[in-house]
mmCIF file of C-alpha atoms in Angstrom:
data_model
loop_
_atom_site.group_PDB
_atom_site.id
_atom_site.type_symbol
_atom_site.label_atom_id
_atom_site.label_comp_id
_atom_site.label_asym_id
_atom_site.label_seq_id
_atom_site.Cartn_x
_atom_site.Cartn_y
_atom_site.Cartn_z
ATOM 1 C CA MET A 1 6.737 19.641 -13.939
ATOM 2 C CA VAL A 2 6.357 17.368 -10.929
ATOM 3 C CA HIS A 3 5.570 13.666 -11.316
ATOM 4 C CA PHE A 4 4.193 11.818 -8.302
ATOM 5 C CA VAL A 5 5.381 8.251 -8.876
ATOM 6 C CA GLY A 6 4.445 5.043 -7.103
ATOM 7 C CA ALA A 7 7.588 3.075 -6.295
ATOM 8 C CA GLY A 8 5.718 -0.182 -5.729
ATOM 9 C CA PRO A 9 5.848 -2.325 -2.597
ATOM 10 C CA GLY A 10 9.602 -2.835 -2.426
ATOM 11 C CA ALA A 11 11.108 -5.035 -5.112
ATOM 12 C CA PRO A 12 12.829 -2.717 -7.610
ATOM 13 C CA ASP A 13 11.362 -4.543 -10.609
ATOM 14 C CA LEU A 14 7.801 -3.942 -9.406
ATOM 15 C CA ILE A 15 7.800 -0.270 -10.341
ATOM 16 C CA THR A 16 5.797 0.425 -13.494
ATOM 17 C CA VAL A 17 7.521 0.890 -16.847
ATOM 18 C CA ARG A 18 6.304 4.494 -16.863
ATOM 19 C CA GLY A 19 7.581 5.097 -13.347
ATOM 20 C CA GLN A 20 10.987 3.698 -14.258
ATOM 21 C CA ARG A 21 11.147 5.966 -17.306
ATOM 22 C CA LEU A 22 10.215 9.044 -15.279
ATOM 23 C CA LEU A 23 12.932 8.244 -12.740
ATOM 24 C CA ALA A 24 15.516 7.897 -15.502
ATOM 25 C CA GLU A 25 14.511 11.272 -16.985
ATOM 26 C CA ALA A 26 14.245 13.218 -13.712
ATOM 27 C CA ASP A 27 16.508 16.147 -12.870
ATOM 28 C CA VAL A 28 15.414 16.038 -9.220
ATOM 29 C CA ILE A 29 14.149 13.065 -7.192
ATOM 30 C CA ILE A 30 12.542 13.425 -3.771
ATOM 31 C CA TYR A 31 11.989 9.940 -2.359
ATOM 32 C CA ALA A 32 10.504 8.552 0.848
ATOM 33 C CA GLY A 33 13.769 7.161 2.190
ATOM 34 C CA SER A 34 12.232 5.372 5.147
ATOM 35 C CA LEU A 35 10.179 3.096 2.889
ATOM 36 C CA VAL A 36 11.317 3.240 -0.751
ATOM 37 C CA ASN A 37 13.923 0.725 -1.876
ATOM 38 C CA PRO A 38 17.081 2.767 -2.692
ATOM 39 C CA GLN A 39 17.879 0.357 -5.544
ATOM 40 C CA LEU A 40 15.224 2.216 -7.517
ATOM 41 C CA LEU A 41 17.579 5.195 -7.709
ATOM 42 C CA GLU A 42 20.308 3.254 -9.502
ATOM 43 C CA GLY A 43 18.925 4.153 -12.930
ATOM 44 C CA LYS A 44 18.857 7.909 -12.359
ATOM 45 C CA LYS A 45 20.908 10.389 -14.372
ATOM 46 C CA LYS A 46 24.394 11.055 -13.014
ATOM 47 C CA GLU A 47 23.647 14.739 -12.521
ATOM 48 C CA CYS A 48 20.237 14.135 -10.881
ATOM 49 C CA GLN A 49 19.781 15.732 -7.464
ATOM 50 C CA VAL A 50 18.355 13.364 -4.836
ATOM 51 C CA TYR A 51 16.575 14.326 -1.620
ATOM 52 C CA ASN A 52 15.354 12.034 1.166
ATOM 53 C CA SER A 53 11.954 13.270 2.348
ATOM 54 C CA ALA A 54 12.199 11.198 5.540
ATOM 55 C CA VAL A 55 14.303 14.003 7.030
ATOM 56 C CA MET A 56 12.351 16.870 5.426
ATOM 57 C CA THR A 57 9.218 18.819 6.288
ATOM 58 C CA LEU A 58 6.441 19.464 3.785
ATOM 59 C CA GLU A 59 7.687 23.028 3.438
ATOM 60 C CA GLU A 60 11.201 21.821 2.619
ATOM 61 C CA VAL A 61 9.890 19.377 0.023
ATOM 62 C CA LEU A 62 7.847 22.116 -1.618
ATOM 63 C CA ALA A 63 10.815 24.474 -1.629
ATOM 64 C CA VAL A 64 12.874 21.915 -3.581
ATOM 65 C CA MET A 65 10.032 21.468 -6.084
ATOM 66 C CA GLU A 66 9.604 25.214 -6.521
ATOM 67 C CA GLU A 67 13.327 25.794 -7.055
ATOM 68 C CA ALA A 68 13.470 22.970 -9.608
ATOM 69 C CA GLU A 69 10.499 24.455 -11.441
ATOM 70 C CA GLU A 70 12.136 27.884 -11.558
ATOM 71 C CA GLN A 71 15.190 26.266 -13.155
ATOM 72 C CA GLY A 72 13.104 24.407 -15.743
ATOM 73 C CA LYS A 73 13.847 21.018 -14.210
ATOM 74 C CA THR A 74 11.661 17.932 -13.935
ATOM 75 C CA THR A 75 10.981 16.549 -10.458
ATOM 76 C CA VAL A 76 9.908 13.053 -9.446
ATOM 77 C CA ARG A 77 8.276 12.756 -6.037
ATOM 78 C CA LEU A 78 8.759 9.038 -5.358
ATOM 79 C CA HIS A 79 6.289 7.522 -2.898
ATOM 80 C CA THR A 80 6.134 3.964 -1.625
ATOM 81 C CA GLY A 81 3.494 1.621 -3.054
ATOM 82 C CA ASP A 82 0.814 3.656 -4.779
ATOM 83 C CA PRO A 83 0.851 7.368 -3.893
ATOM 84 C CA CYS A 84 -2.919 7.472 -3.381
ATOM 85 C CA ILE A 85 -2.762 5.261 -0.253
ATOM 86 C CA TYR A 86 -1.265 7.003 2.797
ATOM 87 C CA GLY A 87 0.970 9.047 0.513
ATOM 88 C CA ALA A 88 -0.003 12.497 1.872
ATOM 89 C CA ILE A 89 -0.032 13.742 -1.726
ATOM 90 C CA ARG A 90 -3.125 15.961 -1.660
ATOM 91 C CA GLU A 91 -1.465 18.562 0.557
ATOM 92 C CA GLN A 92 1.475 18.682 -1.839
ATOM 93 C CA MET A 93 -0.790 19.005 -4.865
ATOM 94 C CA ASP A 94 -2.841 21.795 -3.308
ATOM 95 C CA ALA A 95 0.356 23.728 -2.583
ATOM 96 C CA LEU A 96 1.564 23.178 -6.156
ATOM 97 C CA ASP A 97 -1.796 24.438 -7.439
ATOM 98 C CA GLU A 98 -1.310 27.620 -5.428
ATOM 99 C CA LYS A 99 2.142 28.079 -6.959
ATOM 100 C CA GLY A 100 0.949 27.318 -10.499
ATOM 101 C CA ILE A 101 3.229 24.279 -10.839
ATOM 102 C CA ALA A 102 1.956 21.465 -13.064
ATOM 103 C CA TYR A 103 1.963 17.865 -11.834
ATOM 104 C CA ASP A 104 0.639 14.413 -12.634
ATOM 105 C CA THR A 105 0.522 10.984 -11.003
ATOM 106 C CA CYS A 106 1.996 7.657 -12.057
ATOM 107 C CA PRO A 107 0.286 4.825 -10.142
ATOM 108 C CA GLY A 108 2.203 2.039 -8.452
ATOM 109 C CA VAL A 109 1.662 -1.443 -7.062
ATOM 110 C CA SER A 110 0.342 -0.970 -3.534
ATOM 111 C CA ALA A 111 1.790 -2.858 -0.591
ATOM 112 C CA PHE A 112 -1.592 -4.524 -0.022
ATOM 113 C CA CYS A 113 -1.209 -6.109 -3.469
ATOM 114 C CA GLY A 114 2.384 -7.055 -2.659
ATOM 115 C CA ALA A 115 1.219 -8.665 0.583
ATOM 116 C CA ALA A 116 -1.386 -10.705 -1.291
ATOM 117 C CA SER A 117 1.257 -11.912 -3.732
ATOM 118 C CA ALA A 118 3.492 -12.937 -0.835
ATOM 119 C CA LEU A 119 0.707 -15.229 0.389
ATOM 120 C CA ASN A 120 -0.628 -16.232 -3.056
ATOM 121 C CA LEU A 121 -3.856 -14.773 -1.735
ATOM 122 C CA GLU A 122 -7.083 -13.774 -3.481
ATOM 123 C CA TYR A 123 -8.883 -11.133 -1.433
ATOM 124 C CA THR A 124 -12.244 -11.556 -3.151
ATOM 125 C CA LEU A 125 -13.390 -15.158 -2.913
ATOM 126 C CA PRO A 126 -16.997 -15.986 -3.885
ATOM 127 C CA ASP A 127 -19.169 -16.759 -0.831
ATOM 128 C CA VAL A 128 -16.287 -15.705 1.471
ATOM 129 C CA SER A 129 -15.426 -12.060 0.838
ATOM 130 C CA GLN A 130 -16.249 -9.622 -1.937
ATOM 131 C CA SER A 131 -14.963 -6.429 -0.328
ATOM 132 C CA VAL A 132 -11.582 -5.219 0.927
ATOM 133 C CA ILE A 133 -11.303 -2.538 3.590
ATOM 134 C CA ILE A 134 -7.967 -0.694 3.676
ATOM 135 C CA THR A 135 -7.467 1.125 6.950
ATOM 136 C CA ARG A 136 -5.184 1.712 9.923
ATOM 137 C CA MET A 137 -5.359 2.060 13.672
ATOM 138 C CA ALA A 138 -5.619 5.512 15.224
ATOM 139 C CA GLY A 139 -2.239 6.458 16.658
ATOM 140 C CA ARG A 140 -0.464 9.798 16.731
ATOM 141 C CA THR A 141 -2.563 10.582 13.660
ATOM 142 C CA PRO A 142 -6.290 10.105 14.372
ATOM 143 C CA VAL A 143 -8.866 8.516 12.083
ATOM 144 C CA PRO A 144 -12.428 9.762 11.547
ATOM 145 C CA GLU A 145 -14.676 8.501 14.355
ATOM 146 C CA GLN A 146 -16.984 6.658 11.964
ATOM 147 C CA GLU A 147 -13.972 4.724 10.591
ATOM 148 C CA GLU A 148 -12.808 3.325 13.924
ATOM 149 C CA ILE A 149 -11.641 -0.290 13.547
ATOM 150 C CA ALA A 150 -14.531 -1.835 15.493
ATOM 151 C CA SER A 151 -17.054 -0.061 13.269
ATOM 152 C CA LEU A 152 -15.370 -1.318 10.097
ATOM 153 C CA ALA A 153 -14.999 -4.822 11.549
ATOM 154 C CA SER A 154 -18.775 -5.130 11.798
ATOM 155 C CA HIS A 155 -18.875 -5.647 8.011
ATOM 156 C CA GLN A 156 -16.834 -8.878 8.291
ATOM 157 C CA ALA A 157 -15.145 -8.018 4.994
ATOM 158 C CA THR A 158 -11.497 -8.744 4.323
ATOM 159 C CA MET A 159 -9.489 -6.044 6.089
ATOM 160 C CA VAL A 160 -5.945 -4.858 5.341
ATOM 161 C CA VAL A 161 -4.438 -2.781 8.133
ATOM 162 C CA PHE A 162 -1.533 -0.447 7.373
ATOM 163 C CA LEU A 163 0.701 1.497 9.744
ATOM 164 C CA SER A 164 -0.296 -0.435 12.853
ATOM 165 C CA ALA A 165 2.360 -3.086 13.514
ATOM 166 C CA GLY A 166 3.173 -1.492 16.873
ATOM 167 C CA LEU A 167 -0.461 -1.502 18.013
ATOM 168 C CA LEU A 168 -1.457 -5.132 17.584
ATOM 169 C CA GLU A 169 -2.885 -5.763 21.055
ATOM 170 C CA GLN A 170 -5.198 -2.800 20.587
ATOM 171 C CA LEU A 171 -5.967 -3.893 17.034
ATOM 172 C CA SER A 172 -7.064 -7.340 18.222
ATOM 173 C CA GLU A 173 -9.247 -5.786 20.911
ATOM 174 C CA ARG A 174 -10.994 -3.489 18.446
ATOM 175 C CA LEU A 175 -11.471 -6.252 15.877
ATOM 176 C CA VAL A 176 -13.119 -8.486 18.468
ATOM 177 C CA ALA A 177 -15.227 -5.580 19.723
ATOM 178 C CA GLY A 178 -16.449 -5.113 16.164
ATOM 179 C CA GLY A 179 -17.526 -8.716 15.700
ATOM 180 C CA TYR A 180 -14.560 -10.787 14.553
ATOM 181 C CA SER A 181 -13.972 -13.867 16.693
ATOM 182 C CA LYS A 182 -10.523 -14.361 18.204
ATOM 183 C CA ASP A 183 -9.975 -17.379 15.944
ATOM 184 C CA THR A 184 -10.679 -15.436 12.730
ATOM 185 C CA PRO A 185 -7.790 -16.087 10.313
ATOM 186 C CA ALA A 186 -5.176 -13.348 10.025
ATOM 187 C CA ALA A 187 -1.747 -12.827 8.522
ATOM 188 C CA ILE A 188 1.213 -10.546 9.102
ATOM 189 C CA VAL A 189 3.332 -9.687 6.073
ATOM 190 C CA TYR A 190 6.623 -7.943 6.793
ATOM 191 C CA LYS A 191 8.281 -5.964 3.971
ATOM 192 C CA ALA A 192 6.241 -7.542 1.196
ATOM 193 C CA THR A 193 8.280 -8.257 -1.965
ATOM 194 C CA TRP A 194 11.594 -7.172 -0.392
ATOM 195 C CA PRO A 195 14.396 -9.767 -0.109
ATOM 196 C CA GLU A 196 13.786 -9.851 3.657
ATOM 197 C CA GLU A 197 10.049 -10.490 3.265
ATOM 198 C CA GLU A 198 8.434 -12.559 6.044
ATOM 199 C CA THR A 199 4.880 -13.940 6.208
ATOM 200 C CA TYR A 200 3.105 -15.413 9.212
ATOM 201 C CA LEU A 201 -0.368 -16.911 9.428
ATOM 202 C CA CYS A 202 -2.108 -16.444 12.751
ATOM 203 C CA THR A 203 -5.494 -15.397 14.125
ATOM 204 C CA VAL A 204 -7.039 -12.157 15.337
ATOM 205 C CA GLY A 205 -6.325 -13.291 18.887
ATOM 206 C CA THR A 206 -2.645 -14.063 18.260
ATOM 207 C CA LEU A 207 -1.597 -11.048 16.179
ATOM 208 C CA ALA A 208 0.441 -9.409 18.944
ATOM 209 C CA GLU A 209 1.953 -12.707 20.095
ATOM 210 C CA THR A 210 3.017 -13.595 16.542
ATOM 211 C CA ALA A 211 4.610 -10.205 15.917
ATOM 212 C CA GLU A 212 6.456 -10.289 19.234
ATOM 213 C CA LYS A 213 7.756 -13.805 18.569
ATOM 214 C CA HIS A 214 9.229 -12.717 15.233
ATOM 215 C CA LYS A 215 10.330 -9.249 16.424
ATOM 216 C CA ILE A 216 8.112 -7.369 13.981
ATOM 217 C CA THR A 217 7.405 -3.815 15.081
ATOM 218 C CA LYS A 218 7.016 -1.875 11.815
ATOM 219 C CA THR A 219 6.901 -2.106 8.010
ATOM 220 C CA ALA A 220 4.242 -4.809 8.088
ATOM 221 C CA LEU A 221 0.657 -5.224 6.936
ATOM 222 C CA MET A 222 -2.008 -7.199 8.760
ATOM 223 C CA ILE A 223 -4.654 -9.043 6.751
ATOM 224 C CA ILE A 224 -7.830 -10.044 8.555
ATOM 225 C CA GLY A 225 -10.600 -12.353 7.397
ATOM 226 C CA LYS A 226 -11.555 -15.777 6.124
ATOM 227 C CA ALA A 227 -9.983 -15.100 2.729
ATOM 228 C CA VAL A 228 -6.593 -15.649 4.403
ATOM 229 C CA THR A 229 -7.171 -19.416 4.547
ATOM 230 C CA HIS A 230 -8.716 -19.526 1.013
ATOM 231 C CA SER A 231 -11.108 -22.316 1.941
ATOM 232 C CA HIS A 232 -14.863 -22.964 1.688
ATOM 233 C CA TYR A 233 -15.241 -20.658 -1.298
ATOM 234 C CA ALA A 234 -17.552 -21.100 -4.277
ATOM 235 C CA ARG A 235 -16.345 -21.616 -7.815
ATOM 236 C CA SER A 236 -16.405 -18.454 -9.927
ATOM 237 C CA ASP A 237 -19.436 -18.307 -12.208
ATOM 238 C CA LEU A 238 -17.441 -16.468 -14.855
ATOM 239 C CA TYR A 239 -15.624 -19.623 -15.981
ATOM 240 C CA HIS A 240 -18.389 -22.109 -15.189
ATOM 241 C CA PRO A 241 -19.565 -24.074 -18.258
ATOM 242 C CA ALA A 242 -23.193 -23.359 -17.303
ATOM 243 C CA PHE A 243 -22.643 -19.597 -17.273
ATOM 244 C CA SER A 244 -23.033 -17.555 -20.474
ATOM 245 C CA THR A 245 -21.081 -14.366 -21.058
ATOM 246 C CA GLU A 246 -20.786 -11.783 -23.833
ATOM 247 C CA PHE A 247 -17.910 -13.843 -25.271
ATOM 248 C CA ARG A 248 -18.947 -17.436 -24.590
ATOM 249 C CA GLU A 249 -22.240 -19.351 -24.649
ATOM 250 C CA SER A 250 -23.149 -21.795 -21.917
ATOM 251 C CA SER A 251 -22.209 -25.352 -22.800
ATOM 252 C CA GLN A 252 -24.682 -26.923 -20.396
#
């Protein structure tokens, strides 16, 4: 059996209870060493075999899983954040399907949630933003043409940009081309929830300048939109005394 487990955004106590249990029970752990906090491995069994996928190919990862399965062992494939976001898990699952190896997924706290917590930020503010777009810049790995940053920016929703800390000049250009003004609020969150976490408020026009000033080149998320400044929002109707719900009658 293979368990795909979300490690959370970085802090070792932000893994789920289920994920922690699966790690403690695993005979084999394959973890994304370039991003997963190694402290998460401290609770593993003494005899557990550990592999760092940062130095492995997909084929090598699959070979370890297949060998473990043949030996009746349980494998945890430990991905950063939540495996469903930029985890490249589908290709692993399809290969496991072909080999007849069973698997399941344990969700994790995504880095975009960790980044929001670092800023005490609410992404969905009434009258400001009710949608969150999670995306990245095209780099060595392309993105579908219809999902190019400028096209997504035209919605003016809150945007969280992964895997693009080294492309911030281009990111600013594409955001402006899509309709954001240069003074649109933005934030850079470096290593959200890790001890070395850093947060910087800036604007779309100063993203690259801010990152350069603080020597941030990777392991950071960019948040774009008016929700960053959490101002000029409307009160939630859900808790308004004049608003009735299934559980509470209006008092006005």
